[in-house]
Amino acid sequence: MSRKATRAAALACAALTLVSVLSSCASGNDAARSKTPVTYRAAYPSYDSLAALFKRADLVIQARLGDQTRIQTINPDTPTGDDPRLNPSAGVTAPAQTGPRDSSIVLTVYQAKVLKVFKGTAGKGQLIDVGQLGGESEGVVYAEAGTASLKKGGTQLLFLEVYPDAPASLLNPNQGQYDVDAAGNPISLPGNTLKFSLGDLNKLSQTGG
């Protein structure tokens, strides 16, 4: 597994170790477990400028999301070592890492049709899978706390990290996705203080950031 793929798996593991589960889910009662939501709590880098967000992204696209989604379950390798870049759980004591018995990560995967590329390797009309934490799997509902879901059937500007063996992901669920107005200008989500115009983005795209 490549370093980047390992990093993606490590981040997924970190999200799971921070999962908040009601007591009935933690028990072996399958009937109760099927009705108990599981909440992922994950930390993401935040960006204080468009330049920083653009530089960090592998792929920046305007895309139309499909009307349908699918569920994908990822079974990440358990990260090891004391480098927090590769093992976000480094230094965390054992009690803090307790969580569901199933260490798999549930993703809702959207299919994004590329309309315009501002950065990265992609072509107009290309279909790209984009995953977000959460979804329903085997009767259990998984959700990520405090984040906005991508909009099925909508046109959005996406700042993505891409992986060789997993769906692309938003750099940050709130700063990595933007609705667009009729002129193509980004509309920030509530709580996202990062504001910029299509002209600002085009300038970075032309200069390479």
PDB file of C-alpha atoms in Angstrom:
ATOM      1  CA  MET A   1       0.000   0.000   0.000  1.00  0.00           C
ATOM      2  CA  SER A   2       1.333   3.414  -0.935  1.00  0.00           C
ATOM      3  CA  ARG A   3       2.114   6.044   1.680  1.00  0.00           C
ATOM      4  CA  LYS A   4      -0.843   8.104   0.516  1.00  0.00           C
ATOM      5  CA  ALA A   5      -3.210   5.149   0.669  1.00  0.00           C
ATOM      6  CA  THR A   6      -1.836   4.314   4.103  1.00  0.00           C
ATOM      7  CA  ARG A   7      -2.496   7.889   5.183  1.00  0.00           C
ATOM      8  CA  ALA A   8      -6.090   7.626   3.982  1.00  0.00           C
ATOM      9  CA  ALA A   9      -6.563   4.434   5.959  1.00  0.00           C
ATOM     10  CA  ALA A  10      -4.966   5.972   9.027  1.00  0.00           C
ATOM     11  CA  LEU A  11      -7.304   8.955   8.874  1.00  0.00           C
ATOM     12  CA  ALA A  12     -10.235   6.594   8.574  1.00  0.00           C
ATOM     13  CA  CYS A  13      -9.043   4.666  11.622  1.00  0.00           C
ATOM     14  CA  ALA A  14      -8.691   7.913  13.539  1.00  0.00           C
ATOM     15  CA  ALA A  15     -12.277   8.814  12.719  1.00  0.00           C
ATOM     16  CA  LEU A  16     -13.456   5.460  14.003  1.00  0.00           C
ATOM     17  CA  THR A  17     -11.522   5.658  17.260  1.00  0.00           C
ATOM     18  CA  LEU A  18     -13.329   8.932  17.941  1.00  0.00           C
ATOM     19  CA  VAL A  19     -16.741   7.417  17.227  1.00  0.00           C
ATOM     20  CA  SER A  20     -19.483   8.087  19.758  1.00  0.00           C
ATOM     21  CA  VAL A  21     -21.747   5.084  20.298  1.00  0.00           C
ATOM     22  CA  LEU A  22     -24.739   4.700  22.597  1.00  0.00           C
ATOM     23  CA  SER A  23     -24.461   1.929  25.165  1.00  0.00           C
ATOM     24  CA  SER A  24     -26.958  -0.350  23.440  1.00  0.00           C
ATOM     25  CA  CYS A  25     -24.805  -0.325  20.321  1.00  0.00           C
ATOM     26  CA  ALA A  26     -21.713  -1.240  22.301  1.00  0.00           C
ATOM     27  CA  SER A  27     -23.527  -4.270  23.709  1.00  0.00           C
ATOM     28  CA  GLY A  28     -24.010  -7.511  21.836  1.00  0.00           C
ATOM     29  CA  ASN A  29     -27.761  -6.920  21.384  1.00  0.00           C
ATOM     30  CA  ASP A  30     -28.203  -6.979  17.595  1.00  0.00           C
ATOM     31  CA  ALA A  31     -31.825  -5.803  17.736  1.00  0.00           C
ATOM     32  CA  ALA A  32     -30.869  -2.711  19.715  1.00  0.00           C
ATOM     33  CA  ARG A  33     -27.773  -2.177  17.604  1.00  0.00           C
ATOM     34  CA  SER A  34     -29.822  -2.039  14.400  1.00  0.00           C
ATOM     35  CA  LYS A  35     -31.804   0.929  15.755  1.00  0.00           C
ATOM     36  CA  THR A  36     -28.934   2.821  17.322  1.00  0.00           C
ATOM     37  CA  PRO A  37     -27.176   5.469  15.228  1.00  0.00           C
ATOM     38  CA  VAL A  38     -23.405   5.575  15.236  1.00  0.00           C
ATOM     39  CA  THR A  39     -21.824   9.020  15.123  1.00  0.00           C
ATOM     40  CA  TYR A  40     -18.368   9.549  13.654  1.00  0.00           C
ATOM     41  CA  ARG A  41     -16.387  12.426  15.124  1.00  0.00           C
ATOM     42  CA  ALA A  42     -13.337  13.324  13.056  1.00  0.00           C
ATOM     43  CA  ALA A  43     -10.939  16.268  13.071  1.00  0.00           C
ATOM     44  CA  TYR A  44      -9.944  17.923   9.795  1.00  0.00           C
ATOM     45  CA  PRO A  45      -7.355  20.575   8.921  1.00  0.00           C
ATOM     46  CA  SER A  46      -8.828  24.036   8.448  1.00  0.00           C
ATOM     47  CA  TYR A  47      -7.619  26.581   5.909  1.00  0.00           C
ATOM     48  CA  ASP A  48      -7.372  30.342   6.385  1.00  0.00           C
ATOM     49  CA  SER A  49      -7.119  31.242   2.704  1.00  0.00           C
ATOM     50  CA  LEU A  50      -8.153  30.051  -0.730  1.00  0.00           C
ATOM     51  CA  ALA A  51      -4.463  29.745  -1.634  1.00  0.00           C
ATOM     52  CA  ALA A  52      -3.849  27.308   1.223  1.00  0.00           C
ATOM     53  CA  LEU A  53      -6.918  25.243   0.351  1.00  0.00           C
ATOM     54  CA  PHE A  54      -6.012  25.188  -3.338  1.00  0.00           C
ATOM     55  CA  LYS A  55      -2.397  24.225  -2.669  1.00  0.00           C
ATOM     56  CA  ARG A  56      -3.385  21.295  -0.467  1.00  0.00           C
ATOM     57  CA  ALA A  57      -5.933  19.841  -2.893  1.00  0.00           C
ATOM     58  CA  ASP A  58      -4.984  17.163  -5.408  1.00  0.00           C
ATOM     59  CA  LEU A  59      -8.032  17.926  -7.513  1.00  0.00           C
ATOM     60  CA  VAL A  60     -10.256  21.011  -7.716  1.00  0.00           C
ATOM     61  CA  ILE A  61     -13.325  20.627  -9.916  1.00  0.00           C
ATOM     62  CA  GLN A  62     -16.756  21.949 -10.607  1.00  0.00           C
ATOM     63  CA  ALA A  63     -18.949  18.884 -10.898  1.00  0.00           C
ATOM     64  CA  ARG A  64     -22.526  17.742 -11.082  1.00  0.00           C
ATOM     65  CA  LEU A  65     -23.357  15.051  -8.556  1.00  0.00           C
ATOM     66  CA  GLY A  66     -25.491  12.098  -9.564  1.00  0.00           C
ATOM     67  CA  ASP A  67     -28.958  11.487  -8.176  1.00  0.00           C
ATOM     68  CA  GLN A  68     -27.958   8.136  -6.695  1.00  0.00           C
ATOM     69  CA  THR A  69     -25.380   7.124  -4.095  1.00  0.00           C
ATOM     70  CA  ARG A  70     -23.917   3.823  -2.975  1.00  0.00           C
ATOM     71  CA  ILE A  71     -22.525   2.548   0.287  1.00  0.00           C
ATOM     72  CA  GLN A  72     -18.921   1.387   0.494  1.00  0.00           C
ATOM     73  CA  THR A  73     -17.266  -0.185   3.498  1.00  0.00           C
ATOM     74  CA  ILE A  74     -13.526   0.252   3.942  1.00  0.00           C
ATOM     75  CA  ASN A  75     -11.530  -2.020   6.203  1.00  0.00           C
ATOM     76  CA  PRO A  76      -8.383   0.026   6.835  1.00  0.00           C
ATOM     77  CA  ASP A  77      -5.106  -1.357   8.051  1.00  0.00           C
ATOM     78  CA  THR A  78      -4.483  -0.497  11.675  1.00  0.00           C
ATOM     79  CA  PRO A  79      -1.929   2.346  11.697  1.00  0.00           C
ATOM     80  CA  THR A  80       1.277   1.798  13.632  1.00  0.00           C
ATOM     81  CA  GLY A  81       4.247   3.873  14.729  1.00  0.00           C
ATOM     82  CA  ASP A  82       4.551   7.177  16.528  1.00  0.00           C
ATOM     83  CA  ASP A  83       4.459   9.502  13.500  1.00  0.00           C
ATOM     84  CA  PRO A  84       1.152  11.409  13.852  1.00  0.00           C
ATOM     85  CA  ARG A  85       1.084  12.065  10.096  1.00  0.00           C
ATOM     86  CA  LEU A  86       0.719   8.337   9.434  1.00  0.00           C
ATOM     87  CA  ASN A  87      -0.868   7.268  12.719  1.00  0.00           C
ATOM     88  CA  PRO A  88      -3.283   9.875  14.079  1.00  0.00           C
ATOM     89  CA  SER A  89      -3.869   7.600  17.084  1.00  0.00           C
ATOM     90  CA  ALA A  90      -0.231   7.860  18.180  1.00  0.00           C
ATOM     91  CA  GLY A  91      -0.044   8.741  21.840  1.00  0.00           C
ATOM     92  CA  VAL A  92      -3.706   8.019  22.523  1.00  0.00           C
ATOM     93  CA  THR A  93      -4.204   5.813  25.551  1.00  0.00           C
ATOM     94  CA  ALA A  94      -5.990   2.515  25.101  1.00  0.00           C
ATOM     95  CA  PRO A  95      -9.253   3.487  26.882  1.00  0.00           C
ATOM     96  CA  ALA A  96      -9.715   6.436  24.510  1.00  0.00           C
ATOM     97  CA  GLN A  97      -9.510   4.123  21.518  1.00  0.00           C
ATOM     98  CA  THR A  98     -12.431   1.919  22.487  1.00  0.00           C
ATOM     99  CA  GLY A  99     -15.351   1.834  20.067  1.00  0.00           C
ATOM    100  CA  PRO A 100     -17.473  -0.555  18.021  1.00  0.00           C
ATOM    101  CA  ARG A 101     -16.235  -4.070  17.615  1.00  0.00           C
ATOM    102  CA  ASP A 102     -16.407  -3.629  13.848  1.00  0.00           C
ATOM    103  CA  SER A 103     -13.483  -1.421  12.804  1.00  0.00           C
ATOM    104  CA  SER A 104     -14.762  -0.905   9.262  1.00  0.00           C
ATOM    105  CA  ILE A 105     -15.542   2.571   7.951  1.00  0.00           C
ATOM    106  CA  VAL A 106     -18.864   3.235   6.221  1.00  0.00           C
ATOM    107  CA  LEU A 107     -18.851   5.718   3.339  1.00  0.00           C
ATOM    108  CA  THR A 108     -21.596   7.193   1.206  1.00  0.00           C
ATOM    109  CA  VAL A 109     -20.152   7.431  -2.291  1.00  0.00           C
ATOM    110  CA  TYR A 110     -21.353  10.041  -4.772  1.00  0.00           C
ATOM    111  CA  GLN A 111     -20.558   9.985  -8.477  1.00  0.00           C
ATOM    112  CA  ALA A 112     -19.385  13.402  -9.651  1.00  0.00           C
ATOM    113  CA  LYS A 113     -19.371  14.311 -13.351  1.00  0.00           C
ATOM    114  CA  VAL A 114     -16.587  16.789 -14.050  1.00  0.00           C
ATOM    115  CA  LEU A 115     -17.766  20.047 -15.621  1.00  0.00           C
ATOM    116  CA  LYS A 116     -14.568  22.075 -15.209  1.00  0.00           C
ATOM    117  CA  VAL A 117     -11.082  21.366 -13.857  1.00  0.00           C
ATOM    118  CA  PHE A 118      -9.210  24.045 -11.926  1.00  0.00           C
ATOM    119  CA  LYS A 119      -6.411  21.799 -10.679  1.00  0.00           C
ATOM    120  CA  GLY A 120      -5.361  18.197 -11.085  1.00  0.00           C
ATOM    121  CA  THR A 121      -5.653  15.375 -13.561  1.00  0.00           C
ATOM    122  CA  ALA A 122      -9.206  14.906 -14.785  1.00  0.00           C
ATOM    123  CA  GLY A 123     -11.143  15.475 -17.982  1.00  0.00           C
ATOM    124  CA  LYS A 124     -14.442  17.168 -18.686  1.00  0.00           C
ATOM    125  CA  GLY A 125     -17.206  14.576 -18.491  1.00  0.00           C
ATOM    126  CA  GLN A 126     -15.126  12.184 -16.387  1.00  0.00           C
ATOM    127  CA  LEU A 127     -16.929  10.434 -13.533  1.00  0.00           C
ATOM    128  CA  ILE A 128     -15.180  10.554 -10.165  1.00  0.00           C
ATOM    129  CA  ASP A 129     -16.262   8.781  -6.985  1.00  0.00           C
ATOM    130  CA  VAL A 130     -16.322  11.034  -3.921  1.00  0.00           C
ATOM    131  CA  GLY A 131     -16.861   9.506  -0.484  1.00  0.00           C
ATOM    132  CA  GLN A 132     -18.113  10.974   2.779  1.00  0.00           C
ATOM    133  CA  LEU A 133     -18.181   9.319   6.177  1.00  0.00           C
ATOM    134  CA  GLY A 134     -21.571   7.885   7.036  1.00  0.00           C
ATOM    135  CA  GLY A 135     -24.490   6.024   5.514  1.00  0.00           C
ATOM    136  CA  GLU A 136     -26.655   3.022   6.329  1.00  0.00           C
ATOM    137  CA  SER A 137     -25.123  -0.433   6.350  1.00  0.00           C
ATOM    138  CA  GLU A 138     -26.717  -3.668   7.569  1.00  0.00           C
ATOM    139  CA  GLY A 139     -29.502  -1.795   9.315  1.00  0.00           C
ATOM    140  CA  VAL A 140     -27.180   0.554  11.191  1.00  0.00           C
ATOM    141  CA  VAL A 141     -27.143   4.285  10.444  1.00  0.00           C
ATOM    142  CA  TYR A 142     -23.720   5.944  10.559  1.00  0.00           C
ATOM    143  CA  ALA A 143     -23.421   9.740  10.512  1.00  0.00           C
ATOM    144  CA  GLU A 144     -20.618  12.262  10.870  1.00  0.00           C
ATOM    145  CA  ALA A 145     -21.258  14.948  13.455  1.00  0.00           C
ATOM    146  CA  GLY A 146     -21.255  18.593  12.462  1.00  0.00           C
ATOM    147  CA  THR A 147     -20.717  18.199   8.727  1.00  0.00           C
ATOM    148  CA  ALA A 148     -22.821  18.913   5.649  1.00  0.00           C
ATOM    149  CA  SER A 149     -23.513  16.181   3.133  1.00  0.00           C
ATOM    150  CA  LEU A 150     -22.863  16.618  -0.554  1.00  0.00           C
ATOM    151  CA  LYS A 151     -26.001  17.401  -2.552  1.00  0.00           C
ATOM    152  CA  LYS A 152     -27.336  14.707  -4.837  1.00  0.00           C
ATOM    153  CA  GLY A 153     -28.158  16.157  -8.234  1.00  0.00           C
ATOM    154  CA  GLY A 154     -26.463  19.448  -7.421  1.00  0.00           C
ATOM    155  CA  THR A 155     -23.611  21.330  -9.058  1.00  0.00           C
ATOM    156  CA  GLN A 156     -20.771  22.013  -6.639  1.00  0.00           C
ATOM    157  CA  LEU A 157     -17.174  23.144  -6.479  1.00  0.00           C
ATOM    158  CA  LEU A 158     -15.075  20.449  -4.792  1.00  0.00           C
ATOM    159  CA  PHE A 159     -11.587  20.505  -3.274  1.00  0.00           C
ATOM    160  CA  LEU A 160     -10.484  16.884  -3.135  1.00  0.00           C
ATOM    161  CA  GLU A 161      -7.757  14.560  -2.005  1.00  0.00           C
ATOM    162  CA  VAL A 162      -7.503  11.512  -4.251  1.00  0.00           C
ATOM    163  CA  TYR A 163      -6.336   7.981  -3.477  1.00  0.00           C
ATOM    164  CA  PRO A 164      -5.351   5.059  -5.715  1.00  0.00           C
ATOM    165  CA  ASP A 165      -7.635   2.539  -4.016  1.00  0.00           C
ATOM    166  CA  ALA A 166     -10.503   4.491  -2.443  1.00  0.00           C
ATOM    167  CA  PRO A 167     -12.992   7.221  -3.399  1.00  0.00           C
ATOM    168  CA  ALA A 168     -11.726  10.790  -3.364  1.00  0.00           C
ATOM    169  CA  SER A 169     -12.571  12.790  -0.249  1.00  0.00           C
ATOM    170  CA  LEU A 170     -13.194  16.434   0.580  1.00  0.00           C
ATOM    171  CA  LEU A 171     -10.224  18.131   2.238  1.00  0.00           C
ATOM    172  CA  ASN A 172     -12.659  19.387   4.836  1.00  0.00           C
ATOM    173  CA  PRO A 173     -16.419  18.676   4.779  1.00  0.00           C
ATOM    174  CA  ASN A 174     -17.284  22.356   5.270  1.00  0.00           C
ATOM    175  CA  GLN A 175     -14.445  24.099   3.414  1.00  0.00           C
ATOM    176  CA  GLY A 176     -14.072  21.529   0.650  1.00  0.00           C
ATOM    177  CA  GLN A 177     -17.509  21.929  -0.958  1.00  0.00           C
ATOM    178  CA  TYR A 178     -19.307  24.973  -2.340  1.00  0.00           C
ATOM    179  CA  ASP A 179     -22.569  25.513  -4.140  1.00  0.00           C
ATOM    180  CA  VAL A 180     -22.263  27.777  -7.170  1.00  0.00           C
ATOM    181  CA  ASP A 181     -24.500  30.623  -8.314  1.00  0.00           C
ATOM    182  CA  ALA A 182     -25.669  31.298 -11.870  1.00  0.00           C
ATOM    183  CA  ALA A 183     -22.377  33.050 -12.659  1.00  0.00           C
ATOM    184  CA  GLY A 184     -20.309  30.172 -11.292  1.00  0.00           C
ATOM    185  CA  ASN A 185     -19.239  31.975  -8.122  1.00  0.00           C
ATOM    186  CA  PRO A 186     -18.784  29.764  -5.046  1.00  0.00           C
ATOM    187  CA  ILE A 187     -21.277  29.988  -2.181  1.00  0.00           C
ATOM    188  CA  SER A 188     -19.737  29.060   1.177  1.00  0.00           C
ATOM    189  CA  LEU A 189     -21.620  26.798   3.570  1.00  0.00           C
ATOM    190  CA  PRO A 190     -22.911  28.290   6.833  1.00  0.00           C
ATOM    191  CA  GLY A 191     -20.038  28.483   9.301  1.00  0.00           C
ATOM    192  CA  ASN A 192     -17.382  28.593   6.584  1.00  0.00           C
ATOM    193  CA  THR A 193     -15.718  32.003   6.777  1.00  0.00           C
ATOM    194  CA  LEU A 194     -13.632  31.370   3.655  1.00  0.00           C
ATOM    195  CA  LYS A 195     -15.106  33.530   0.883  1.00  0.00           C
ATOM    196  CA  PHE A 196     -13.790  33.893  -2.663  1.00  0.00           C
ATOM    197  CA  SER A 197     -14.956  34.491  -6.215  1.00  0.00           C
ATOM    198  CA  LEU A 198     -14.694  32.521  -9.425  1.00  0.00           C
ATOM    199  CA  GLY A 199     -12.142  35.106 -10.565  1.00  0.00           C
ATOM    200  CA  ASP A 200      -9.968  34.386  -7.522  1.00  0.00           C
ATOM    201  CA  LEU A 201     -10.084  30.678  -8.292  1.00  0.00           C
ATOM    202  CA  ASN A 202      -9.349  31.166 -11.986  1.00  0.00           C
ATOM    203  CA  LYS A 203      -6.307  33.260 -11.112  1.00  0.00           C
ATOM    204  CA  LEU A 204      -4.893  30.482  -8.914  1.00  0.00           C
ATOM    205  CA  SER A 205      -5.698  27.915 -11.573  1.00  0.00           C
ATOM    206  CA  GLN A 206      -3.822  29.879 -14.228  1.00  0.00           C
ATOM    207  CA  THR A 207      -0.764  30.485 -12.065  1.00  0.00           C
ATOM    208  CA  GLY A 208      -0.708  27.034 -10.488  1.00  0.00           C
ATOM    209  CA  GLY A 209      -1.331  28.407  -7.005  1.00  0.00           C
TER     210      GLY A 209
END
